[in-house]
Amino acid sequence: QVQLVESGGGSVQAGGSLKLSCVVSRWIPKACMGWFRQALGKEREGVASLGGDGTTRYADSVKGRFTISRDDAKNALYLQMNSLKPEDTAMYYCAANPFWTYGAICSYTRPGDFGYWGQGTQVTVS
């Protein structure tokens, strides 16, 4: 069983920064990993993804402000969020697709590919 635990959320003023972390209980170094978010009353949306080959993809709404990265030695996935806006307020979830293989698409636009999800960490921007 793969468990994901997010941390690093909190309250911040507009223009500020936060770094989210996601620790995975059983790290798969070449897994496809992603960050998603869900604002109150809205549908979940993809934010960013990181393939096992290092390919990154970002939603247009966060491009240039957010950076997804991983540290295999720490079994961790990160999301550095800069220039935060009130519309970034949401519960943020990390997710893993451990069955990703080279040549396959790893994208936040395909949430159904991610079989393991964390419980989320709240980000509030005022």
MMTF fields as JSON, N, C-alpha, C and O atoms, coordinates in Angstrom:
{
  "mmtfVersion": "1.0.0",
  "mmtfProducer": "UNKNOWN",
  "numBonds": 503,
  "numAtoms": 504,
  "numGroups": 126,
  "numChains": 1,
  "numModels": 1,
  "chainsPerModel": [1],
  "groupsPerChain": [126],
  "chainIdList": ["A"],
  "bondAtomList": [4, 2, 8, 6, 12, 10, 16, 14, 20, 18, 24, 22, 28, 26, 32, 30, 36, 34, 40, 38, 44, 42, 48, 46, 52, 50, 56, 54, 60, 58, 64, 62, 68, 66, 72, 70, 76, 74, 80, 78, 84, 82, 88, 86, 92, 90, 96, 94, 100, 98, 104, 102, 108, 106, 112, 110, 116, 114, 120, 118, 124, 122, 128, 126, 132, 130, 136, 134, 140, 138, 144, 142, 148, 146, 152, 150, 156, 154, 160, 158, 164, 162, 168, 166, 172, 170, 176, 174, 180, 178, 184, 182, 188, 186, 192, 190, 196, 194, 200, 198, 204, 202, 208, 206, 212, 210, 216, 214, 220, 218, 224, 222, 228, 226, 232, 230, 236, 234, 240, 238, 244, 242, 248, 246, 252, 250, 256, 254, 260, 258, 264, 262, 268, 266, 272, 270, 276, 274, 280, 278, 284, 282, 288, 286, 292, 290, 296, 294, 300, 298, 304, 302, 308, 306, 312, 310, 316, 314, 320, 318, 324, 322, 328, 326, 332, 330, 336, 334, 340, 338, 344, 342, 348, 346, 352, 350, 356, 354, 360, 358, 364, 362, 368, 366, 372, 370, 376, 374, 380, 378, 384, 382, 388, 386, 392, 390, 396, 394, 400, 398, 404, 402, 408, 406, 412, 410, 416, 414, 420, 418, 424, 422, 428, 426, 432, 430, 436, 434, 440, 438, 444, 442, 448, 446, 452, 450, 456, 454, 460, 458, 464, 462, 468, 466, 472, 470, 476, 474, 480, 478, 484, 482, 488, 486, 492, 490, 496, 494, 500, 498],
  "bondOrderList": [1, 1, 1, 1, 1, 1, 1, 1, 1, 1, 1, 1, 1, 1, 1, 1, 1, 1, 1, 1, 1, 1, 1, 1, 1, 1, 1, 1, 1, 1, 1, 1, 1, 1, 1, 1, 1, 1, 1, 1, 1, 1, 1, 1, 1, 1, 1, 1, 1, 1, 1, 1, 1, 1, 1, 1, 1, 1, 1, 1, 1, 1, 1, 1, 1, 1, 1, 1, 1, 1, 1, 1, 1, 1, 1, 1, 1, 1, 1, 1, 1, 1, 1, 1, 1, 1, 1, 1, 1, 1, 1, 1, 1, 1, 1, 1, 1, 1, 1, 1, 1, 1, 1, 1, 1, 1, 1, 1, 1, 1, 1, 1, 1, 1, 1, 1, 1, 1, 1, 1, 1, 1, 1, 1, 1],
  "groupList": [{"groupName": "GLN", "atomNameList": ["N", "CA", "C", "O"], "elementList": ["N", "C", "C", "O"], "formalChargeList": [0, 0, 0, 0], "bondAtomList": [1, 0, 2, 1, 3, 2], "bondOrderList": [1, 1, 2], "singleLetterCode": "Q", "chemCompType": "L-PEPTIDE LINKING"}, {"groupName": "VAL", "atomNameList": ["N", "CA", "C", "O"], "elementList": ["N", "C", "C", "O"], "formalChargeList": [0, 0, 0, 0], "bondAtomList": [1, 0, 2, 1, 3, 2], "bondOrderList": [1, 1, 2], "singleLetterCode": "V", "chemCompType": "L-PEPTIDE LINKING"}, {"groupName": "LEU", "atomNameList": ["N", "CA", "C", "O"], "elementList": ["N", "C", "C", "O"], "formalChargeList": [0, 0, 0, 0], "bondAtomList": [1, 0, 2, 1, 3, 2], "bondOrderList": [1, 1, 2], "singleLetterCode": "L", "chemCompType": "L-PEPTIDE LINKING"}, {"groupName": "GLU", "atomNameList": ["N", "CA", "C", "O"], "elementList": ["N", "C", "C", "O"], "formalChargeList": [0, 0, 0, 0], "bondAtomList": [1, 0, 2, 1, 3, 2], "bondOrderList": [1, 1, 2], "singleLetterCode": "E", "chemCompType": "L-PEPTIDE LINKING"}, {"groupName": "SER", "atomNameList": ["N", "CA", "C", "O"], "elementList": ["N", "C", "C", "O"], "formalChargeList": [0, 0, 0, 0], "bondAtomList": [1, 0, 2, 1, 3, 2], "bondOrderList": [1, 1, 2], "singleLetterCode": "S", "chemCompType": "L-PEPTIDE LINKING"}, {"groupName": "GLY", "atomNameList": ["N", "CA", "C", "O"], "elementList": ["N", "C", "C", "O"], "formalChargeList": [0, 0, 0, 0], "bondAtomList": [1, 0, 2, 1, 3, 2], "bondOrderList": [1, 1, 2], "singleLetterCode": "G", "chemCompType": "PEPTIDE LINKING"}, {"groupName": "ALA", "atomNameList": ["N", "CA", "C", "O"], "elementList": ["N", "C", "C", "O"], "formalChargeList": [0, 0, 0, 0], "bondAtomList": [1, 0, 2, 1, 3, 2], "bondOrderList": [1, 1, 2], "singleLetterCode": "A", "chemCompType": "L-PEPTIDE LINKING"}, {"groupName": "LYS", "atomNameList": ["N", "CA", "C", "O"], "elementList": ["N", "C", "C", "O"], "formalChargeList": [0, 0, 0, 0], "bondAtomList": [1, 0, 2, 1, 3, 2], "bondOrderList": [1, 1, 2], "singleLetterCode": "K", "chemCompType": "L-PEPTIDE LINKING"}, {"groupName": "CYS", "atomNameList": ["N", "CA", "C", "O"], "elementList": ["N", "C", "C", "O"], "formalChargeList": [0, 0, 0, 0], "bondAtomList": [1, 0, 2, 1, 3, 2], "bondOrderList": [1, 1, 2], "singleLetterCode": "C", "chemCompType": "L-PEPTIDE LINKING"}, {"groupName": "ARG", "atomNameList": ["N", "CA", "C", "O"], "elementList": ["N", "C", "C", "O"], "formalChargeList": [0, 0, 0, 0], "bondAtomList": [1, 0, 2, 1, 3, 2], "bondOrderList": [1, 1, 2], "singleLetterCode": "R", "chemCompType": "L-PEPTIDE LINKING"}, {"groupName": "TRP", "atomNameList": ["N", "CA", "C", "O"], "elementList": ["N", "C", "C", "O"], "formalChargeList": [0, 0, 0, 0], "bondAtomList": [1, 0, 2, 1, 3, 2], "bondOrderList": [1, 1, 2], "singleLetterCode": "W", "chemCompType": "L-PEPTIDE LINKING"}, {"groupName": "ILE", "atomNameList": ["N", "CA", "C", "O"], "elementList": ["N", "C", "C", "O"], "formalChargeList": [0, 0, 0, 0], "bondAtomList": [1, 0, 2, 1, 3, 2], "bondOrderList": [1, 1, 2], "singleLetterCode": "I", "chemCompType": "L-PEPTIDE LINKING"}, {"groupName": "PRO", "atomNameList": ["N", "CA", "C", "O"], "elementList": ["N", "C", "C", "O"], "formalChargeList": [0, 0, 0, 0], "bondAtomList": [1, 0, 2, 1, 3, 2], "bondOrderList": [1, 1, 2], "singleLetterCode": "P", "chemCompType": "L-PEPTIDE LINKING"}, {"groupName": "MET", "atomNameList": ["N", "CA", "C", "O"], "elementList": ["N", "C", "C", "O"], "formalChargeList": [0, 0, 0, 0], "bondAtomList": [1, 0, 2, 1, 3, 2], "bondOrderList": [1, 1, 2], "singleLetterCode": "M", "chemCompType": "L-PEPTIDE LINKING"}, {"groupName": "PHE", "atomNameList": ["N", "CA", "C", "O"], "elementList": ["N", "C", "C", "O"], "formalChargeList": [0, 0, 0, 0], "bondAtomList": [1, 0, 2, 1, 3, 2], "bondOrderList": [1, 1, 2], "singleLetterCode": "F", "chemCompType": "L-PEPTIDE LINKING"}, {"groupName": "ASP", "atomNameList": ["N", "CA", "C", "O"], "elementList": ["N", "C", "C", "O"], "formalChargeList": [0, 0, 0, 0], "bondAtomList": [1, 0, 2, 1, 3, 2], "bondOrderList": [1, 1, 2], "singleLetterCode": "D", "chemCompType": "L-PEPTIDE LINKING"}, {"groupName": "THR", "atomNameList": ["N", "CA", "C", "O"], "elementList": ["N", "C", "C", "O"], "formalChargeList": [0, 0, 0, 0], "bondAtomList": [1, 0, 2, 1, 3, 2], "bondOrderList": [1, 1, 2], "singleLetterCode": "T", "chemCompType": "L-PEPTIDE LINKING"}, {"groupName": "TYR", "atomNameList": ["N", "CA", "C", "O"], "elementList": ["N", "C", "C", "O"], "formalChargeList": [0, 0, 0, 0], "bondAtomList": [1, 0, 2, 1, 3, 2], "bondOrderList": [1, 1, 2], "singleLetterCode": "Y", "chemCompType": "L-PEPTIDE LINKING"}, {"groupName": "ASN", "atomNameList": ["N", "CA", "C", "O"], "elementList": ["N", "C", "C", "O"], "formalChargeList": [0, 0, 0, 0], "bondAtomList": [1, 0, 2, 1, 3, 2], "bondOrderList": [1, 1, 2], "singleLetterCode": "N", "chemCompType": "L-PEPTIDE LINKING"}],
  "groupTypeList": [0, 1, 0, 2, 1, 3, 4, 5, 5, 5, 4, 1, 0, 6, 5, 5, 4, 2, 7, 2, 4, 8, 1, 1, 4, 9, 10, 11, 12, 7, 6, 8, 13, 5, 10, 14, 9, 0, 6, 2, 5, 7, 3, 9, 3, 5, 1, 6, 4, 2, 5, 5, 15, 5, 16, 16, 9, 17, 6, 15, 4, 1, 7, 5, 9, 14, 16, 11, 4, 9, 15, 15, 6, 7, 18, 6, 2, 17, 2, 0, 13, 18, 4, 2, 7, 12, 3, 15, 16, 6, 13, 17, 17, 8, 6, 6, 18, 12, 14, 10, 16, 17, 5, 6, 11, 8, 4, 17, 16, 9, 12, 5, 15, 14, 5, 17, 10, 5, 0, 5, 16, 0, 1, 16, 1, 4],
  "groupIdList": [1, 2, 3, 4, 5, 6, 7, 8, 9, 10, 11, 12, 13, 14, 15, 16, 17, 18, 19, 20, 21, 22, 23, 24, 25, 26, 27, 28, 29, 30, 31, 32, 33, 34, 35, 36, 37, 38, 39, 40, 41, 42, 43, 44, 45, 46, 47, 48, 49, 50, 51, 52, 53, 54, 55, 56, 57, 58, 59, 60, 61, 62, 63, 64, 65, 66, 67, 68, 69, 70, 71, 72, 73, 74, 75, 76, 77, 78, 79, 80, 81, 82, 83, 84, 85, 86, 87, 88, 89, 90, 91, 92, 93, 94, 95, 96, 97, 98, 99, 100, 101, 102, 103, 104, 105, 106, 107, 108, 109, 110, 111, 112, 113, 114, 115, 116, 117, 118, 119, 120, 121, 122, 123, 124, 125, 126],
  "secStructList": [7, 7, 7, 3, 3, 3, 3, 7, 7, 3, 3, 3, 7, 6, 6, 7, 7, 3, 3, 3, 3, 3, 3, 3, 1, 1, 7, 7, 6, 6, 7, 3, 3, 3, 3, 3, 3, 3, 7, 6, 6, 1, 7, 7, 3, 3, 3, 3, 3, 3, 7, 6, 6, 1, 7, 3, 3, 3, 7, 6, 6, 6, 6, 6, 6, 3, 3, 3, 3, 3, 3, 4, 4, 4, 6, 3, 3, 3, 3, 3, 3, 7, 1, 7, 7, 4, 4, 4, 7, 3, 3, 3, 3, 3, 3, 3, 3, 6, 6, 7, 7, 6, 6, 1, 7, 7, 7, 6, 6, 7, 4, 4, 4, 7, 7, 3, 3, 7, 7, 7, 3, 3, 3, 3, 3, 7],
  "xCoordList": [0.838, 0.0, 0.872, 1.811, 0.56, 1.295, 0.483, -0.691, 1.11, 0.443, 1.164, 2.393, 0.381, 0.921, 0.438, -0.747, 1.348, 1.003, 1.533, 2.739, 0.595, 0.961, 1.172, 0.614, 1.986, 2.192, 2.655, 2.975, 2.685, 3.201, 2.142, 2.461, 0.878, -0.165, -0.266, 0.373, -1.075, -1.263, -1.931, -2.451, -1.9, -2.491, -1.379, -0.384, -1.545, -0.52, -1.208, -2.309, -0.558, -1.094, -0.788, 0.171, -1.613, -1.396, 0.018, 0.501, 0.654, 2.022, 3.052, 4.234, 2.598, 3.506, 3.805, 3.384, 4.547, 4.99, 4.733, 4.709, 4.545, 4.459, 5.11, 5.133, 5.641, 6.177, 5.476, 5.594, 4.759, 4.067, 4.983, 5.786, 4.849, 5.604, 4.649, 3.553, 5.079, 4.303, 5.278, 6.122, 5.161, 6.029, 5.29, 4.135, 5.974, 5.372, 5.946, 7.161, 5.064, 5.507, 6.369, 7.284, 6.081, 6.852, 7.177, 6.397, 8.356, 8.716, 8.994, 9.691, 8.426, 8.719, 9.439, 8.801, 10.761, 11.562, 11.086, 11.259, 10.509, 10.106, 8.591, 8.06, 7.917, 6.469, 6.1, 6.863, 4.946, 4.345, 3.648, 2.802, 4.003, 3.47, 2.746, 3.074, 1.764, 1.019, 0.487, 0.365, 0.179, -0.492, -1.835, -1.936, -2.849, -4.199, -4.749, -4.211, -5.813, -6.421, -7.921, -8.437, -8.604, -10.057, -10.48, -10.297, -11.038, -11.562, -12.973, -13.657, -13.387, -14.708, -15.782, -15.848, -16.616, -17.708, -17.328, -18.156, -16.078, -15.626, -15.112, -14.845, -14.979, -14.443, -12.927, -12.254, -12.415, -10.968, -10.318, -10.86, -9.164, -8.433, -6.969, -6.407, -6.373, -4.959, -4.132, -4.505, -2.997, -2.108, -0.799, -0.363, -0.17, 1.132, 1.403, 0.837, 2.278, 2.67, 4.153, 4.74, 4.742, 6.167, 6.331, 6.059, 6.775, 6.971, 8.28, 9.168, 8.387, 9.614, 10.808, 11.959, 10.527, 11.598, 11.934, 12.747, 11.301, 11.587, 10.696, 10.815, 9.809, 8.919, 7.934, 7.28, 7.83, 6.898, 5.805, 6.034, 4.628, 3.502, 2.794, 2.696, 2.307, 1.644, 0.346, 0.248, -0.629, -1.849, -1.515, -0.629, -2.216, -1.934, -2.071, -1.36, -2.97, -3.233, -2.06, -1.988, -1.142, -0.032, 1.322, 2.35, 1.325, 2.582, 3.388, 2.863, 4.666, 5.532, 5.54, 6.388, 4.589, 4.517, 4.786, 5.359, 4.384, 4.543, 5.622, 5.814, 6.331, 7.352, 7.191, 7.178, 7.071, 6.979, 8.354, 9.084, 8.704, 10.006, 9.922, 8.942, 10.958, 10.982, 12.362, 13.35, 12.426, 13.701, 13.597, 12.988, 14.186, 14.079, 14.71, 14.252, 15.744, 16.421, 15.535, 15.71, 14.575, 13.688, 12.276, 11.377, 12.073, 10.735, 9.711, 8.607, 10.076, 9.226, 8.975, 9.805, 7.804, 7.387, 7.117, 6.622, 7.436, 7.254, 6.478, 6.424, 5.877, 5.267, 5.625, 5.079, 6.538, 6.894, 5.907, 5.759, 5.239, 4.211, 4.618, 4.728, 4.839, 5.217, 4.124, 3.251, 4.188, 3.228, 1.796, 1.002, 1.493, 0.179, -0.933, -0.773, -2.062, -3.236, -4.403, -4.4, -5.384, -6.556, -7.222, -7.774, -7.171, -7.793, -7.011, -7.473, -5.844, -5.099, -5.596, -5.171, -6.483, -7.024, -7.749, -8.67, -7.328, -7.905, -7.256, -6.27, -7.84, -7.184, -6.295, -6.749, -5.033, -4.08, -3.765, -3.511, -3.789, -3.565, -2.402, -2.261, -1.576, -0.6, -1.127, -1.925, -0.661, -1.136, -0.01, 0.913, -0.105, 0.941, 0.359, -0.673, 1.044, 0.761, 2.022, 2.919, 2.102, 3.336, 3.516, 4.551, 2.508, 2.555, 2.965, 2.933, 3.348, 3.799, 5.036, 5.9, 5.109, 6.286, 6.789, 6.049, 8.044, 8.651, 7.868, 7.504, 7.628, 6.881, 5.413, 4.729, 4.92, 3.516, 3.387, 4.36, 2.194, 1.941, 1.752, 1.004, 2.431, 2.214, 1.685, 2.418, 0.427, -0.148, -1.219, -2.002, -1.236, -2.271, -3.653, -4.676, -3.678, -4.956, -5.616, -6.739, -4.917, -5.432, -5.509, -4.791, -6.344, -6.409, -6.755, -6.396, -7.446, -7.802, -6.614, -6.722, -5.458, -4.243, -3.601, -2.767, -3.995, -3.36, -4.17, -5.302, -3.572, -4.296, -4.149, -4.905, -3.172, -2.931, -2.985, -2.39, -3.713, -3.933, -3.689, -3.92, -3.212, -3.069, -4.369, -5.37, -4.33, -5.51, -5.663, -6.729, -4.614, -4.696, -4.136, -4.061, -3.745, -3.297, -3.906, -3.89, -4.446, -5.193, -4.264, -3.353, -4.514, -3.802, -4.838, -5.808, -4.621, -5.529, -4.738, -3.773, -5.143, -4.464, -5.452, -6.538, -5.057, -5.971, -5.354, -5.991],
  "yCoordList": [-1.189, 0.0, 1.237, 1.349, 2.154, 3.413, 4.488, 4.698, 5.153, 6.249, 7.551, 7.603, 8.604, 9.92, 10.889, 10.918, 11.668, 12.618, 13.992, 14.2, 14.929, 16.291, 17.141, 16.866, 18.173, 19.157, 20.455, 20.5, 21.512, 22.784, 23.819, 24.965, 23.414, 24.387, 25.402, 25.263, 26.422, 27.446, 28.667, 28.646, 29.727, 30.986, 31.955, 32.06, 32.651, 33.575, 34.737, 34.591, 35.873, 37.024, 36.906, 36.249, 37.549, 37.575, 38.078, 39.04, 37.409, 37.739, 36.909, 36.912, 36.205, 35.395, 34.045, 33.746, 33.232, 31.928, 30.847, 31.103, 29.646, 28.457, 27.312, 27.302, 26.342, 25.138, 23.933, 23.666, 23.22, 22.021, 20.822, 20.748, 19.889, 18.648, 17.471, 17.545, 16.393, 15.152, 14.014, 13.748, 13.349, 12.215, 10.93, 10.738, 10.066, 8.82, 7.655, 7.539, 6.796, 5.72, 4.695, 4.126, 4.461, 3.499, 4.159, 4.118, 4.769, 5.604, 4.773, 3.759, 5.239, 4.632, 5.692, 6.628, 5.579, 6.661, 7.156, 8.336, 6.325, 6.747, 6.87, 6.793, 7.055, 7.211, 8.551, 9.515, 8.589, 9.841, 10.452, 9.811, 11.689, 12.336, 13.616, 14.248, 13.986, 15.191, 15.919, 15.349, 17.159, 17.993, 18.428, 18.812, 18.355, 18.752, 19.645, 19.677, 20.366, 21.195, 21.249, 21.038, 21.539, 21.67, 22.804, 22.744, 23.822, 24.945, 24.608, 23.77, 25.269, 25.022, 25.275, 26.357, 24.278, 24.433, 24.268, 24.462, 23.911, 23.748, 22.339, 21.593, 21.992, 20.694, 20.669, 21.698, 19.468, 19.306, 19.658, 19.362, 20.285, 20.613, 20.234, 20.261, 19.889, 19.564, 20.829, 21.851, 20.736, 21.888, 21.649, 22.476, 20.505, 20.224, 18.727, 18.01, 18.272, 16.866, 16.748, 17.615, 15.625, 15.367, 13.904, 13.027, 13.642, 12.275, 11.702, 12.429, 10.388, 9.73, 10.106, 9.894, 10.66, 11.109, 12.572, 13.142, 13.185, 14.579, 15.589, 16.793, 15.104, 16.021, 16.672, 15.986, 17.986, 18.713, 19.347, 19.747, 19.423, 20.093, 20.927, 20.525, 22.071, 22.995, 23.514, 23.741, 23.692, 24.365, 25.814, 26.41, 26.368, 27.749, 28.72, 29.723, 28.422, 29.334, 29.436, 30.386, 28.468, 28.481, 28.554, 28.683, 28.474, 28.461, 29.72, 30.832, 29.527, 30.646, 31.024, 31.799, 30.476, 30.776, 29.555, 29.677, 28.389, 27.153, 26.294, 26.315, 25.528, 24.602, 23.264, 23.202, 22.204, 20.859, 20.218, 20.378, 19.486, 18.832, 17.603, 17.408, 16.783, 15.568, 15.38, 15.878, 14.652, 14.278, 12.788, 12.391, 11.977, 10.532, 10.065, 9.091, 10.746, 10.337, 10.536, 9.867, 11.465, 11.757, 11.232, 11.516, 10.471, 9.957, 11.086, 10.952, 12.188, 13.36, 14.041, 14.031, 14.627, 15.465, 16.849, 16.974, 17.881, 19.247, 20.085, 19.782, 21.152, 22.168, 23.528, 23.939, 24.206, 25.566, 26.523, 26.55, 27.302, 28.214, 29.644, 30.014, 30.434, 31.837, 32.744, 32.302, 33.998, 34.996, 34.492, 34.546, 34.015, 33.421, 34.45, 35.624, 33.968, 34.802, 34.239, 33.054, 35.052, 34.542, 33.367, 32.478, 33.361, 32.263, 30.952, 29.921, 30.977, 29.748, 29.05, 27.936, 29.696, 29.103, 27.805, 27.779, 26.728, 25.408, 24.385, 24.666, 23.184, 22.032, 21.44, 21.182, 21.229, 20.707, 19.243, 18.869, 18.436, 17.002, 16.571, 17.05, 15.665, 15.035, 13.653, 13.048, 13.191, 11.905, 11.211, 11.85, 9.885, 9.088, 8.062, 7.445, 7.9, 6.818, 5.971, 6.267, 4.91, 4.123, 3.212, 2.561, 3.165, 2.269, 2.974, 2.393, 4.231, 4.982, 4.332, 3.843, 4.333, 3.785, 4.797, 5.657, 4.668, 5.582, 5.541, 4.479, 6.723, 6.841, 7.142, 7.612, 6.873, 7.17, 8.626, 9.261, 9.127, 10.508, 10.575, 9.787, 11.516, 11.814, 13.238, 14.189, 13.381, 14.723, 14.919, 14.016, 16.12, 16.507, 16.547, 16.581, 16.543, 16.571, 15.196, 15.052, 14.186, 12.812, 12.299, 11.358, 12.873, 12.474, 11.007, 10.417, 10.414, 9.002, 8.073, 6.908, 8.583, 7.766, 7.619, 6.739, 8.486, 8.516, 7.659, 7.991, 6.569, 5.627, 5.852, 5.291, 6.678, 6.921, 8.411, 9.215, 8.769, 10.164, 10.389, 9.513, 11.601, 11.992, 12.587, 12.669, 12.998, 13.552, 15.046, 15.606, 15.688, 17.1, 18.014, 17.661, 19.194, 20.262, 21.566, 21.863, 22.344, 23.55, 24.734, 24.995, 25.434, 26.675, 27.781, 27.68, 28.843, 29.978, 31.244, 31.557, 31.958, 33.187, 34.346, 34.325, 35.346, 36.465, 37.787, 38.834],
  "zCoordList": [0.0, 0.0, 0.0, 0.787, -0.877, -0.963, -0.252, -0.556, 0.682, 1.393, 1.11, 1.07, 0.914, 0.635, 1.717, 2.047, 2.257, 3.302, 2.916, 2.783, 2.738, 2.384, 3.631, 4.693, 3.476, 4.534, 3.888, 2.7, 4.702, 4.219, 3.892, 3.575, 3.969, 3.72, 4.845, 5.888, 4.617, 5.633, 5.043, 3.928, 5.822, 5.381, 5.024, 5.742, 3.931, 3.455, 2.747, 2.215, 2.748, 2.035, 0.54, 0.133, -0.248, -1.685, -1.994, -1.396, -2.932, -3.277, -2.53, -2.873, -1.515, -0.722, -1.342, -2.459, -0.589, -1.077, -0.041, 1.163, -0.536, 0.297, -0.454, -1.685, 0.288, -0.333, 0.263, 1.458, -0.554, -0.126, -0.279, -1.209, 0.646, 0.59, 0.606, 1.161, -0.007, -0.02, 0.181, -0.675, 1.307, 1.598, 1.266, 1.647, 0.554, 0.092, 0.885, 1.043, 1.381, 2.273, 1.567, 2.163, 0.311, -0.468, -1.794, -2.745, -1.827, -2.971, -4.206, -4.166, -5.302, -6.596, -7.397, -7.88, -7.556, -8.135, -9.491, -9.795, -10.296, -11.631, -11.776, -12.884, -10.681, -10.743, -11.359, -11.297, -11.937, -12.387, -11.178, -10.555, -10.845, -9.653, -10.044, -11.048, -9.243, -9.575, -8.36, -7.276, -8.554, -7.554, -8.141, -9.307, -7.301, -7.674, -6.574, -5.467, -6.876, -5.846, -6.046, -7.144, -4.952, -5.007, -4.091, -2.875, -4.686, -3.918, -3.448, -4.035, -2.392, -1.824, -2.872, -3.456, -3.103, -4.045, -5.498, -6.389, -5.742, -7.121, -7.357, -6.415, -8.615, -8.957, -8.777, -8.844, -8.547, -8.448, -9.787, -10.852, -9.713, -10.932, -10.791, -9.696, -11.894, -11.892, -11.872, -12.447, -11.197, -11.057, -11.785, -12.586, -11.499, -12.09, -12.029, -11.205, -12.917, -12.911, -13.253, -13.9, -12.787, -12.983, -13.33, -12.51, -14.546, -14.97, -14.476, -14.031, -14.561, -14.156, -15.024, -14.64, -16.186, -17.074, -16.866, -17.594, -15.858, -15.553, -16.255, -16.028, -17.101, -17.807, -16.846, -16.06, -16.909, -16.069, -16.932, -18.074, -16.352, -17.01, -15.967, -14.808, -16.363, -15.452, -16.069, -17.275, -15.208, -15.639, -15.973, -15.361, -16.929, -17.335, -16.166, -16.097, -15.264, -14.147, -13.17, -12.39, -13.206, -12.256, -12.933, -12.268, -14.251, -14.998, -14.702, -14.735, -14.415, -14.098, -12.632, -12.188, -11.872, -10.434, -9.572, -8.489, -10.032, -9.269, -9.91, -11.125, -9.058, -9.538, -8.831, -7.601, -9.604, -9.055, -9.114, -10.092, -8.052, -8.018, -7.12, -6.401, -7.175, -6.362, -5.787, -6.328, -4.677, -4.071, -3.766, -2.772, -4.613, -4.447, -3.135, -2.539, -2.691, -1.452, -0.234, 0.785, -0.341, 0.781, 0.557, 1.348, -0.513, -0.828, -0.879, -0.351, -1.509, -1.406, -2.742, -3.651, -2.812, -3.928, -3.358, -2.238, -4.112, -3.631, -4.635, -5.827, -4.109, -4.961, -4.371, -3.347, -5.023, -4.615, -5.262, -6.483, -4.434, -4.927, -4.601, -3.433, -5.626, -5.465, -6.023, -6.77, -5.653, -6.153, -6.006, -6.944, -4.841, -4.612, -4.739, -4.404, -5.234, -5.451, -4.64, -4.306, -4.322, -3.601, -4.311, -3.662, -5.628, -6.383, -6.278, -6.766, -5.653, -5.387, -4.119, -3.813, -3.397, -2.177, -2.49, -3.306, -1.834, -2.101, -1.181, -0.5, -1.181, -0.594, -1.681, -2.795, -1.346, -2.313, -2.005, -0.86, -3.052, -2.925, -3.818, -4.943, -3.303, -4.177, -4.549, -3.833, -5.671, -6.185, -6.932, -7.437, -6.992, -7.623, -8.574, -8.308, -9.675, -10.612, -10.689, -11.479, -9.869, -9.831, -11.037, -11.181, -11.904, -13.042, -14.332, -15.417, -14.187, -15.361, -15.943, -15.216, -17.258, -17.927, -18.948, -19.426, -19.256, -20.229, -21.538, -22.043, -22.057, -23.295, -23.074, -23.983, -21.863, -21.561, -21.133, -20.726, -21.234, -20.843, -19.336, -18.758, -18.712, -17.303, -17.259, -17.532, -16.919, -16.973, -15.921, -15.626, -15.362, -14.398, -15.069, -14.385, -16.392, -17.108, -17.133, -17.616, -16.612, -16.611, -15.177, -14.839, -14.325, -12.917, -12.722, -11.703, -13.681, -13.567, -13.607, -13.225, -14.075, -14.119, -12.742, -12.527, -11.815, -10.503, -9.526, -9.173, -9.107, -8.259, -6.777, -5.984, -6.384, -4.966, -4.688, -5.405, -3.627, -3.286, -1.801, -0.968, -1.497, -0.108, 0.42, -0.291, 1.686, 2.347, 2.133, 2.385, 1.674, 1.351, 2.422, 3.598, 1.982, 2.883, 2.394, 1.199, 3.332, 2.966, 2.738, 3.524, 1.658, 1.355, 1.262, 0.511, 2.038, 2.04, 1.743, 2.439, 0.722, 0.314, 0.45, -0.128, 1.218, 1.432, 0.982, 1.092]
}
